[in-house]
Short mmCIF file of C-alpha atoms in Angstrom, two decimals:
data_model
loop_
_atom_site.label_atom_id
_atom_site.label_comp_id
_atom_site.label_asym_id
_atom_site.label_seq_id
_atom_site.Cartn_x
_atom_site.Cartn_y
_atom_site.Cartn_z
CA UNK D 84 0.34 -33.58 -6.51
CA UNK D 85 1.96 -33.99 -3.22
CA UNK D 86 5.17 -35.98 -3.04
CA UNK D 87 7.97 -36.31 -0.49
CA UNK D 88 9.34 -38.30 2.43
CA UNK D 89 6.58 -37.55 4.89
CA UNK D 90 3.83 -40.08 5.31
CA UNK D 91 0.19 -39.05 5.14
CA UNK D 92 -0.16 -36.28 2.57
CA UNK D 93 1.83 -37.98 -0.04
CA UNK D 94 0.20 -41.44 -0.06
CA UNK D 95 -2.00 -40.98 -3.09
CA UNK D 96 -0.46 -38.78 -5.72
CA UNK D 97 -2.94 -37.20 -7.95
CA UNK D 98 -2.90 -37.34 -11.76
CA UNK D 99 -2.03 -34.03 -13.29
CA UNK D 100 -5.02 -32.12 -14.49
CA UNK D 101 -6.01 -32.30 -18.18
CA UNK D 102 -4.92 -29.36 -20.40
CA UNK D 103 -8.49 -28.14 -20.67
CA UNK D 104 -8.90 -28.03 -16.90
CA UNK D 105 -5.73 -26.14 -16.50
CA UNK D 106 -6.84 -23.60 -19.13
CA UNK D 107 -10.07 -23.15 -17.44
CA UNK D 108 -8.55 -22.68 -13.93
CA UNK D 109 -6.15 -20.17 -15.41
CA UNK D 110 -8.98 -18.26 -17.04
CA UNK D 111 -10.77 -18.11 -13.55
CA UNK D 112 -7.64 -16.17 -12.22
CA UNK D 113 -7.59 -13.84 -15.19
CA UNK D 114 -11.29 -13.15 -14.73
CA UNK D 115 -10.75 -12.39 -11.12
CA UNK D 116 -7.97 -9.92 -11.92
CA UNK D 117 -10.19 -8.24 -14.49
CA UNK D 118 -13.05 -7.85 -11.98
CA UNK D 119 -10.66 -6.12 -9.58
CA UNK D 120 -9.41 -3.88 -12.22
CA UNK D 121 -12.96 -3.08 -13.26
CA UNK D 122 -13.84 -2.10 -9.73
CA UNK D 123 -10.84 0.21 -9.56
CA UNK D 124 -11.04 1.72 -13.10
CA UNK D 125 -14.91 2.01 -12.98
CA UNK D 126 -16.89 2.52 -9.87
CA UNK D 127 -14.07 3.50 -7.64
CA UNK D 128 -12.63 6.12 -9.99
CA UNK D 129 -16.10 7.61 -10.48
CA UNK D 130 -16.73 7.76 -6.76
CA UNK D 131 -13.40 9.50 -6.27
CA UNK D 132 -14.14 11.97 -8.83
CA UNK D 133 -17.50 12.60 -7.13
CA UNK D 134 -15.69 13.74 -3.98
CA UNK D 135 -13.86 16.36 -6.15
CA UNK D 136 -17.24 17.60 -7.38
CA UNK D 137 -18.48 17.92 -3.81
CA UNK D 138 -15.34 19.84 -2.89
CA UNK D 139 -16.19 22.36 -5.67
CA UNK D 140 -19.78 22.58 -4.22
CA UNK D 141 -18.20 23.11 -0.74
CA UNK D 142 -16.00 25.86 -2.03
CA UNK D 143 -18.94 27.58 -3.81
CA UNK D 144 -21.27 27.44 -0.90
CA UNK D 145 -22.41 30.83 0.58
CA UNK D 146 -20.13 32.43 3.37
CA UNK D 147 -22.84 31.64 5.93
CA UNK D 148 -23.20 28.09 4.57
CA UNK D 149 -21.68 26.21 7.48
CA UNK D 150 -24.51 23.74 7.67
CA UNK D 151 -24.10 22.94 4.02
CA UNK D 152 -20.43 22.63 4.36
CA UNK D 153 -20.78 20.17 7.24
CA UNK D 154 -23.25 18.23 5.24
CA UNK D 155 -20.76 18.06 2.26
CA UNK D 156 -18.05 16.86 4.66
CA UNK D 157 -20.25 14.11 5.84
CA UNK D 158 -21.02 13.03 2.23
CA UNK D 159 -17.45 13.04 1.43
CA UNK D 160 -16.71 10.84 4.46
CA UNK D 161 -19.43 8.54 3.47
CA UNK D 162 -18.01 8.12 0.03
CA UNK D 163 -14.62 7.35 1.59
CA UNK D 164 -16.24 4.52 3.55
CA UNK D 165 -17.91 3.21 0.37
CA UNK D 166 -14.51 3.21 -1.30
CA UNK D 167 -12.95 1.29 1.60
CA UNK D 168 -15.58 -1.43 1.37
CA UNK D 169 -15.02 -1.64 -2.40
CA UNK D 170 -11.18 -1.86 -1.70
CA UNK D 171 -11.92 -4.64 0.75
CA UNK D 172 -14.02 -6.64 -1.90
CA UNK D 173 -11.30 -5.95 -4.54
CA UNK D 174 -8.68 -7.36 -2.18
CA UNK D 175 -10.67 -10.54 -1.73
CA UNK D 176 -11.16 -11.18 -5.35
CA UNK D 177 -7.58 -10.37 -6.35
CA UNK D 178 -5.36 -8.10 -4.23
CA UNK D 179 -4.36 -5.03 -6.15
CA UNK D 180 -0.84 -5.03 -4.71
CA UNK D 181 -0.40 -8.56 -5.91
CA UNK D 182 -1.56 -7.37 -9.48
CA UNK D 183 0.57 -4.27 -9.47
CA UNK D 184 3.75 -5.23 -7.53
CA UNK D 185 3.70 -9.11 -7.45
CA UNK D 186 3.98 -11.91 -5.02
CA UNK D 187 6.76 -10.68 -2.79
CA UNK D 188 5.26 -7.40 -1.82
CA UNK D 189 1.76 -8.83 -1.51
CA UNK D 190 2.81 -11.64 0.82
CA UNK D 191 5.07 -9.33 2.81
CA UNK D 192 2.03 -7.20 3.33
CA UNK D 193 0.15 -10.25 4.68
CA UNK D 194 3.16 -11.17 6.95
CA UNK D 195 3.27 -7.66 8.28
CA UNK D 196 -0.18 -8.04 9.69
CA UNK D 197 0.40 -11.34 11.50
CA UNK D 198 1.72 -12.24 14.91
CA UNK D 199 3.75 -15.08 13.79
CA UNK D 200 7.35 -14.45 12.80
CA UNK D 201 7.40 -14.56 9.06
CA UNK D 202 10.20 -13.47 6.51
CA UNK D 203 9.40 -13.14 2.76
CA UNK D 204 12.34 -13.31 0.31
CA UNK D 205 11.44 -12.56 -3.31
CA UNK D 206 13.39 -11.64 -6.43
CA UNK D 207 10.80 -9.33 -7.75
CA UNK D 208 10.06 -11.35 -10.91
CA UNK D 209 6.60 -11.73 -12.15
CA UNK D 210 4.90 -14.98 -13.03
CA UNK D 211 1.41 -14.19 -14.47
CA UNK D 212 -1.95 -13.66 -12.88
CA UNK D 213 -2.90 -17.28 -12.57
CA UNK D 214 0.25 -18.58 -10.87
CA UNK D 215 0.58 -15.52 -8.61
CA UNK D 216 -3.03 -15.60 -7.55
CA UNK D 217 -3.10 -19.41 -6.65
CA UNK D 218 0.22 -19.06 -4.87
CA UNK D 219 -0.90 -16.01 -2.95
CA UNK D 220 -4.09 -17.38 -1.57
CA UNK D 221 -2.59 -20.80 -0.87
CA UNK D 222 0.28 -19.34 1.17
CA UNK D 223 -1.72 -16.48 2.76
CA UNK D 224 -4.19 -18.91 4.05
CA UNK D 225 -1.49 -20.96 5.51
CA UNK D 226 0.37 -17.93 7.19
CA UNK D 227 -3.00 -16.61 8.64
CA UNK D 228 -3.54 -19.90 10.45
CA UNK D 229 -0.05 -19.75 12.11
CA UNK D 230 -0.17 -19.33 15.97
CA UNK D 231 1.51 -16.19 17.42
CA UNK D 232 4.25 -18.39 19.03
CA UNK D 233 5.13 -20.43 15.84
CA UNK D 234 8.62 -21.20 14.72
CA UNK D 235 9.98 -18.48 12.44
CA UNK D 236 8.81 -19.13 8.86
CA UNK D 237 10.56 -18.20 5.78
CA UNK D 238 8.91 -17.88 2.46
CA UNK D 239 11.12 -17.87 -0.57
CA UNK D 240 9.92 -17.02 -4.06
CA UNK D 241 11.80 -17.45 -7.35
CA UNK D 242 11.60 -18.58 -10.91
CA UNK D 243 12.89 -22.00 -11.99
CA UNK D 244 12.71 -22.15 -15.81
CA UNK D 245 9.06 -21.78 -16.63
CA UNK D 246 7.88 -22.60 -13.14
CA UNK D 247 7.10 -20.37 -10.12
CA UNK D 248 8.98 -21.89 -7.22
CA UNK D 249 7.85 -21.11 -3.79
CA UNK D 250 9.21 -22.71 -0.62
CA UNK D 251 7.82 -22.40 2.89
CA UNK D 252 10.12 -23.44 5.75
CA UNK D 253 8.94 -25.13 8.90
CA UNK D 254 5.49 -25.86 7.84
CA UNK D 255 3.42 -28.55 9.42
CA UNK D 256 3.05 -31.36 6.78
CA UNK D 257 -0.63 -31.55 7.23
CA UNK D 258 -0.95 -28.30 5.42
CA UNK D 259 0.53 -29.56 2.25
CA UNK D 260 -2.75 -31.12 1.29
CA UNK D 261 -4.61 -27.86 1.65
CA UNK D 262 -2.05 -26.12 -0.57
CA UNK D 263 -2.08 -28.86 -3.15
CA UNK D 264 -5.95 -28.40 -3.52
CA UNK D 265 -5.30 -24.86 -4.64
CA UNK D 266 -2.20 -25.52 -6.78
CA UNK D 267 -3.08 -28.69 -8.39
CA UNK D 268 -5.76 -27.31 -10.92
CA UNK D 269 -3.09 -25.28 -12.47
CA UNK D 270 -0.81 -28.28 -12.93
CA UNK D 271 1.16 -27.28 -9.83
CA UNK D 272 2.97 -29.77 -7.47
CA UNK D 273 3.75 -29.74 -3.81
CA UNK D 274 6.93 -31.40 -2.57
CA UNK D 275 7.97 -31.97 1.08
CA UNK D 276 11.38 -32.47 2.73
CA UNK D 277 11.38 -33.35 6.40
CA UNK D 278 13.13 -31.21 8.90
CA UNK D 279 15.47 -33.50 10.79
CA UNK D 280 14.63 -32.29 14.23
CA UNK D 281 13.53 -34.64 17.09
CA UNK D 282 11.77 -31.71 18.93
CA UNK D 283 9.54 -30.87 15.97
CA UNK D 284 8.10 -34.14 14.46
CA UNK D 285 6.05 -33.40 11.36
CA UNK D 286 7.94 -30.19 10.53
CA UNK D 287 8.91 -29.99 6.80
CA UNK D 288 10.01 -27.56 4.15
CA UNK D 289 7.43 -27.42 1.35
CA UNK D 290 8.28 -26.57 -2.13
CA UNK D 291 5.38 -25.47 -4.43
CA UNK D 292 5.88 -25.39 -8.18
CA UNK D 293 3.45 -23.89 -10.52
CA UNK D 294 3.90 -23.68 -14.30
CA UNK D 295 3.72 -19.92 -15.26
CA UNK D 296 3.90 -17.47 -18.15
CA UNK B 84 0.69 27.77 -6.00
CA UNK B 85 1.89 26.65 -9.54
CA UNK B 86 0.67 23.13 -9.90
CA UNK B 87 1.20 20.42 -12.62
CA UNK B 88 -0.95 17.34 -12.86
CA UNK B 89 -0.67 13.81 -14.41
CA UNK B 90 -3.52 11.49 -14.11
CA UNK B 91 -4.90 9.00 -16.81
CA UNK B 92 -8.51 8.89 -15.66
CA UNK B 93 -10.21 11.81 -17.53
CA UNK B 94 -13.16 12.20 -15.06
CA UNK B 95 -10.74 12.43 -12.06
CA UNK B 96 -8.26 14.72 -13.77
CA UNK B 97 -10.93 17.15 -15.01
CA UNK B 98 -12.56 17.20 -11.50
CA UNK B 99 -9.15 17.92 -9.80
CA UNK B 100 -8.22 20.63 -12.39
CA UNK B 101 -11.58 22.43 -11.64
CA UNK B 102 -11.07 22.12 -7.90
CA UNK B 103 -7.43 23.30 -8.04
CA UNK B 104 -8.43 26.36 -10.19
CA UNK B 105 -11.37 27.20 -8.05
CA UNK B 106 -9.21 27.27 -4.90
CA UNK B 107 -6.81 29.69 -6.46
CA UNK B 108 -4.05 27.54 -7.78
CA UNK B 109 -2.42 28.13 -11.02
CA UNK B 110 -2.43 24.90 -13.21
CA UNK B 111 0.71 25.27 -15.33
CA UNK B 112 0.07 22.10 -17.25
CA UNK B 113 -1.82 18.63 -17.18
CA UNK B 114 -1.10 15.34 -18.89
CA UNK B 115 -2.56 11.95 -19.18
CA UNK B 116 0.68 10.12 -18.49
CA UNK B 117 4.12 10.64 -16.84
CA UNK B 118 6.27 11.05 -20.00
CA UNK B 119 4.07 13.81 -21.27
CA UNK B 120 4.21 15.61 -17.96
CA UNK B 121 8.01 15.35 -17.74
CA UNK B 122 8.35 16.88 -21.28
CA UNK B 123 5.90 19.68 -20.39
CA UNK B 124 7.75 20.53 -17.18
CA UNK B 125 11.03 20.76 -18.98
CA UNK B 126 10.07 24.15 -20.32
CA UNK B 127 7.80 25.51 -17.57
CA UNK B 128 8.33 25.74 -13.71
CA UNK B 129 5.96 24.40 -11.17
CA UNK B 130 5.88 24.33 -7.35
CA UNK B 131 4.23 20.96 -7.01
CA UNK B 132 3.61 18.10 -9.44
CA UNK B 133 0.56 15.92 -8.58
CA UNK B 134 1.04 12.42 -9.91
CA UNK B 135 -1.28 9.39 -10.01
CA UNK B 136 0.76 6.34 -8.97
CA UNK B 137 -0.93 3.90 -11.31
CA UNK B 138 -0.73 5.54 -14.76
CA UNK B 139 1.35 5.02 -17.95
CA UNK B 140 4.18 4.24 -18.29
CA UNK B 141 2.81 1.14 -16.65
CA UNK B 142 2.46 -0.26 -14.16
CA UNK B 143 3.28 2.46 -11.58
CA UNK B 144 4.31 5.34 -13.89
CA UNK B 145 3.83 7.85 -11.10
CA UNK B 146 6.83 6.62 -9.24
CA UNK B 147 9.12 6.58 -12.26
CA UNK B 148 7.98 9.93 -13.33
CA UNK B 149 8.64 11.19 -9.76
CA UNK B 150 12.17 9.92 -9.87
CA UNK B 151 12.73 11.64 -13.16
CA UNK B 152 11.18 14.97 -11.98
CA UNK B 153 13.06 14.93 -8.63
CA UNK B 154 16.43 14.43 -10.58
CA UNK B 155 15.67 17.30 -13.04
CA UNK B 156 13.92 19.70 -10.56
CA UNK B 157 15.05 18.87 -6.96
CA UNK B 158 13.07 21.83 -5.61
CA UNK B 159 9.73 20.73 -7.07
CA UNK B 160 7.24 19.32 -4.74
CA UNK B 161 5.69 15.84 -5.40
CA UNK B 162 2.24 14.72 -4.40
CA UNK B 163 1.16 11.18 -5.19
CA UNK B 164 -2.36 10.26 -5.47
CA UNK B 165 -3.56 6.70 -5.28
CA UNK B 166 -6.69 4.63 -4.99
CA UNK B 167 -4.91 2.54 -2.35
CA UNK B 168 -2.99 3.62 0.74
CA UNK B 169 -0.34 0.84 0.80
CA UNK B 170 2.73 0.86 3.08
CA UNK B 171 4.52 -0.88 0.09
CA UNK B 172 4.15 2.36 -1.98
CA UNK B 173 4.86 4.65 0.95
CA UNK B 174 8.27 2.92 1.33
CA UNK B 175 9.00 3.37 -2.32
CA UNK B 176 7.93 6.95 -2.15
CA UNK B 177 10.25 7.55 0.83
CA UNK B 178 13.07 6.17 -1.29
CA UNK B 179 12.41 9.02 -3.84
CA UNK B 180 12.54 11.65 -1.19
CA UNK B 181 11.59 12.59 2.39
CA UNK B 182 11.13 16.36 1.86
CA UNK B 183 8.56 18.25 -0.32
CA UNK B 184 6.69 15.08 -0.91
CA UNK B 185 3.24 13.63 -0.11
CA UNK B 186 0.94 10.62 -0.52
CA UNK B 187 -2.79 10.90 -0.29
CA UNK B 188 -5.77 8.86 -1.26
CA UNK B 189 -7.65 10.07 -4.28
CA UNK B 190 -10.92 10.74 -2.60
CA UNK B 191 -9.40 12.62 0.34
CA UNK B 192 -8.15 15.45 -1.79
CA UNK B 193 -11.70 16.26 -2.76
CA UNK B 194 -12.02 18.07 0.58
CA UNK B 195 -10.74 21.66 0.16
CA UNK B 196 -9.22 21.71 3.61
CA UNK B 197 -7.25 18.57 2.84
CA UNK B 198 -6.08 19.77 -0.50
CA UNK B 199 -5.04 23.07 0.82
CA UNK B 200 -3.28 21.65 3.95
CA UNK B 201 -1.51 19.01 1.73
CA UNK B 202 -0.19 21.44 -0.85
CA UNK B 203 0.89 24.06 1.73
CA UNK B 204 2.80 21.52 3.72
CA UNK B 205 4.51 20.21 0.73
CA UNK B 206 5.25 23.79 -0.38
CA UNK B 207 6.85 24.27 3.07
CA UNK B 208 9.21 21.44 2.47
CA UNK B 209 7.27 18.89 4.66
CA UNK B 210 6.38 15.38 4.07
CA UNK B 211 2.62 14.46 4.01
CA UNK B 212 1.45 10.97 4.55
CA UNK B 213 -2.25 9.86 4.17
CA UNK B 214 -3.72 9.65 7.75
CA UNK B 215 -5.71 6.50 6.83
CA UNK B 216 -2.24 4.76 6.22
CA UNK B 217 -0.52 6.43 9.26
CA UNK B 218 -3.50 5.25 11.51
CA UNK B 219 -3.34 1.74 10.05
CA UNK B 220 0.50 1.61 10.75
CA UNK B 221 -0.05 2.71 14.39
CA UNK B 222 -3.16 0.45 14.91
CA UNK B 223 -1.39 -2.53 13.42
CA UNK B 224 2.31 -2.17 13.88
CA UNK B 225 4.69 -5.06 13.28
CA UNK B 226 3.68 -7.81 15.57
CA UNK B 227 6.91 -7.67 17.47
CA UNK B 228 6.43 -4.06 18.22
CA UNK B 229 2.74 -4.25 19.19
CA UNK B 230 3.32 -4.53 22.93
CA UNK B 231 5.64 -1.46 22.91
CA UNK B 232 3.19 0.64 20.99
CA UNK B 233 0.26 -0.61 23.21
CA UNK B 234 2.26 0.76 26.21
CA UNK B 235 2.09 4.31 24.95
CA UNK B 236 -0.40 6.62 26.67
CA UNK B 237 -3.54 7.72 24.68
CA UNK B 238 -1.99 11.18 24.21
CA UNK B 239 1.35 9.80 23.11
CA UNK B 240 -0.51 7.63 20.57
CA UNK B 241 -2.28 10.68 19.16
CA UNK B 242 1.06 12.48 18.85
CA UNK B 243 2.73 9.38 17.17
CA UNK B 244 -0.11 9.27 14.75
CA UNK B 245 0.36 12.89 13.74
CA UNK B 246 4.09 12.33 13.44
CA UNK B 247 3.45 9.32 11.18
CA UNK B 248 1.34 11.79 8.97
CA UNK B 249 4.50 13.74 8.80
CA UNK B 250 3.36 16.81 10.83
CA UNK B 251 5.81 19.22 12.36
CA UNK B 252 5.86 19.89 16.09
CA UNK B 253 3.89 23.21 15.50
CA UNK B 254 1.46 21.29 13.36
CA UNK B 255 1.00 18.69 15.92
CA UNK B 256 0.40 21.30 18.54
CA UNK B 257 -2.02 23.04 16.38
CA UNK B 258 -4.05 19.81 15.97
CA UNK B 259 -4.09 18.90 19.57
CA UNK B 260 -4.54 22.49 20.95
CA UNK B 261 -1.44 22.21 23.15
CA UNK B 262 1.90 24.12 23.12
CA UNK B 263 4.81 22.97 20.87
CA UNK B 264 6.78 22.53 24.12
CA UNK B 265 4.28 19.92 25.39
CA UNK B 266 4.54 18.22 22.04
CA UNK B 267 8.29 18.10 22.29
CA UNK B 268 7.97 16.42 25.72
CA UNK B 269 5.48 13.80 24.49
CA UNK B 270 7.88 13.10 21.42
CA UNK B 271 10.89 12.66 23.79
CA UNK B 272 8.79 10.16 25.85
CA UNK B 273 7.67 8.24 22.83
CA UNK B 274 11.13 7.95 21.40
CA UNK B 275 12.43 6.81 24.79
CA UNK B 276 9.72 4.12 24.98
CA UNK B 277 10.27 2.99 21.37
CA UNK B 278 14.09 2.93 21.92
CA UNK B 279 14.65 5.43 19.10
CA UNK B 280 17.21 8.24 18.97
CA UNK B 281 15.66 11.72 18.94
CA UNK B 282 16.99 14.12 16.44
CA UNK B 283 14.60 17.10 16.41
CA UNK B 284 16.62 19.15 14.02
CA UNK B 285 15.74 16.87 11.07
CA UNK B 286 12.05 16.35 10.90
CA UNK B 287 11.96 14.13 7.86
CA UNK B 288 14.42 11.88 9.47
CA UNK B 289 12.21 11.64 12.54
CA UNK B 290 9.19 10.67 10.46
CA UNK B 291 11.36 8.05 8.67
CA UNK B 292 12.51 6.61 12.07
CA UNK B 293 8.89 6.33 13.14
CA UNK B 294 7.59 4.72 10.00
CA UNK B 295 10.55 2.32 9.66
CA UNK B 296 9.94 1.32 13.25
CA UNK B 297 6.31 0.53 12.64
CA UNK B 298 6.69 -1.13 9.27
CA UNK B 299 10.20 -2.63 8.99
CA UNK B 300 10.60 -6.22 8.07
CA UNK B 301 12.47 -8.55 10.37
CA UNK B 302 16.08 -8.98 9.28
CA UNK B 303 16.19 -10.72 6.01
CA UNK B 304 18.80 -13.35 5.49
#
């Protein structure tokens, strides 16, 4: 539900989703995290172990086996490329860093890659796979769309009782609805407070709240 | 070299043990989690401990284990293996130490040359950083430093990349087939362009300066 003092996004507050919908949505995130882990613990680990077996073969190749050694080097490089592709897929399903280290480090990594000036402040607390997943993709999508010359943006993440509370400064109000689409199915809300600045009409601070574990 | 290993994936652990033994290393002990390894290493010495980052104690037992090992055996080298080359983990590893320490992708140590080079450099007190990660940091530095990095010459970029891998001047010279003197000159030029202070006496601090430069967050308030 989008609420706040800005016109436009907040005109038609949505009803909170039914409990069954929330549970279903939450399970989707758990499933995504599980798939990512399965890629890591299954296929990826087996392929990594294969490179070790190839190394052994390389070591045991005959002294004049330069051609064979080159061939093994190529195979190992190819397996590295396969793993990089699997990592790319895993990150799109559910970023491993988000799973392992949480929202702060994962969003900091996103910010690090972007042209726009972004600061991420996070306490290091964990909020569960569903809340973290939804928040990550909602915010990462917004940050990625920021132009290089954008106003400095500050993302703050903390826990407020049993809610994940995330605020994004200097966000353009029209993005609230996009975020709401991702947050709402988990029972989350998006609230906006206008920035009082005549030079930047439509700028606001958005506070996202998502119920969490 | 006397090597100890902790890795929870059986397939990978057994494969690495075989490769280590075949290439002439003495495996003093191996374990499926960090706590077990710390206990084993309390009674037997090792030159390098190889640690999977993501293993029990969860979630990143390799890092916790490394902190305990570094405190108990400051002279023991530490090699982290991971399925991911993340600058987040690199920064945490550098907090544990900047000497006799390394971070490599799991599939990369399958190359005998890489395994030997990595263990030798750690044994020599150096820091070893996964080239995939070093390259990513150079190709995609923090946005506000992009233009400065882009202004380096092709040769300087190569040298910066090898520095970010933790290589010594002699190591860089060997990789590029130039004299150490030429490397020194390139490094001096790079540091001037980046606006960093050059302290050649402390290689690990130089690596740290370069990595922090490429990676550091804007000032957090």
